[in-house]
Amino acid sequence: MVEEIGKTAEGDLIINVGPQHPATHGVLHLVITLNGETIKKVEPHLGYIHRSIEKMCESLTYRQFIYSTSRMDYLSAHINNHACALTVEKGLGVEIPARAQVIRVLMDELTRIASHELWWGAMAMDLGAFTPFFHAFRERESINDIMEETCGARLTMNYMVPGGVMVDLHPNFQNRVKSFLKLYKQKIHEYDELVTGNIIFQNRMKGVGILSKEAAISYGVTGPAARGSGVSCDIRKLYPYEIYNTLDFEEVLETAGDSYARYLVRLREMNESIKIIEQLIDNIPEGDFQAKTKAVLKLPKGEFYQRVETARGELGVYIVSEGGTTPYRIKFRSPGFSNLSCLDHITRGGKIGDLIASMGTLDLVIPDIDR
Amino acid sequence: MLNEEIKTIISELLPNASFEETGEWLNIGIEASNWKESANTLRYCEAKPFNFLFCLTCVDWKTHFTMVYHLRSTTTLDNIVVKIKLDREKPEIITVSDMWLGAELFEREVYDLFGVIFLEHPDLRRLLLTDDWVGYPLRKDYEDPINMIKL
């Protein structure tokens, strides 16, 4: 499986990064062919955390399979659950109550901020600064507290179910979110002062890992990684679901296509998410939090596809149903999988030191790639 | 654009294709032998280049395999689904990884889990499973000796 480690006939050096390496944030294994310090080829080896979730889902019912999806992109657990719930609802033709829709969007956007916070801290850590990590975790912690209070879990929430959400919001929810918003606004300028405006970071990120618009489309790159190259691909804007078409927010685009552009997109995206939360937090409609559905769900014969925008890009859930209580075939089009496929393209010809800066801004989550 | 209008455009481009409008998007059936040129037409046609392959997968129907390609155009935002039937005994199809670069990993995944052979693929190896794995797990007749769900 792994090439012989050592030198090739041309005198190139082959080295391994991972499967255990701090910069890969999980069990990703890269086999890198080097000529001096210049990268000739980067070959990802996957599967260290492959659980075959797609096969497992074939024997789980439509209420059960959602739980395994929290374990794919664990930083966007809410959004993964949301995608599955939407697909099942599309098959059933269920209308979900307005209150549940608003709760779902609020949770999605909180998740997106938490995910970007973690990315920001980890990204700075990859480039050699440890302090930003603690700054990011300070804010992320208060989001986790909000999640814990309402959903009972901090990471794999399993809160969204077909028909709505599992339980109603905690009475404290609004106050907690408001105090988070206050905290965030007091602290966000520190992010720019610590990293964005820092000349060392700028030199490490500018002009590194350039992904052109055409290449991003051809590789199927989505999410902030593609928006840094000027590809308009925000599913919330292009194919709105839930109540996103009624909300006021912008799709963040940059055109440079380098690591710094991808970095800026994520930072500005957090502010857009804050904007969405501010619009909704005082306007949560009263009513049911779940539509009435049968205890055993049966999807009609056919095919259902739903995509949502996770913190990393476009997640697609494709269900083929034969009319039973379990899916006949299910496919998760995970954003990380396609984003990884451009890694060789953007790092080839660059220096080995820049590999980390390029990979860091792709924001790969390995369980999402391996599934 | 409505599915009907997309159908008119595509039936001119691909006269041999069959259509099905059961789902949300237009389903286009293509013969495996025509796939390379049909893909080329869809990818580079001027009116509506379907330049974004956002999902590539396979379904095992026990009698045959169906390759499913989800395509969309980033200019007009239209979606189509291309379906190609494959012989289950000898599942072979030409690669499209030269047109949509992202297809390379997707095809390796389908090869790994279904055993579909992609002809002219630049690097057709197992992707998620180890090289010495026996069988193709997502086939319906695959029996896993340790099945955590059916235990």
Short mmCIF file of C-alpha atoms in Angstrom, two decimals, chain B residues 3 11-12 14 24 39 45 49-50 61 66 68 73-74 81-82 95 109 131 135 146 150:
data_model
loop_
_atom_site.label_atom_id
_atom_site.label_comp_id
_atom_site.label_asym_id
_atom_site.label_seq_id
_atom_site.Cartn_x
_atom_site.Cartn_y
_atom_site.Cartn_z
CA ASN B 3 -37.00 20.06 -16.57
CA SER B 11 -32.37 15.59 -26.54
CA GLU B 12 -30.88 17.69 -29.34
CA LEU B 14 -27.73 13.53 -27.20
CA GLU B 24 -36.86 16.18 -8.54
CA ALA B 39 -19.97 13.28 -21.10
CA CYS B 45 -21.69 22.28 -24.55
CA PRO B 49 -21.96 23.45 -19.69
CA PHE B 50 -22.54 20.95 -16.90
CA TRP B 61 -29.87 -3.47 -8.06
CA THR B 66 -26.49 1.71 -12.03
CA VAL B 68 -25.36 7.74 -10.96
CA SER B 73 -24.06 23.95 -14.33
CA THR B 74 -22.40 26.72 -12.33
CA VAL B 81 -28.80 13.16 -13.15
CA VAL B 82 -27.11 10.78 -15.57
CA THR B 95 -13.47 7.11 -16.68
CA GLU B 109 -14.20 4.98 -4.06
CA ASP B 131 -5.20 -3.45 -0.58
CA GLY B 135 -14.88 -8.49 -1.79
CA ILE B 146 -18.63 -9.14 11.90
CA LYS B 150 -27.17 -7.41 13.01
#
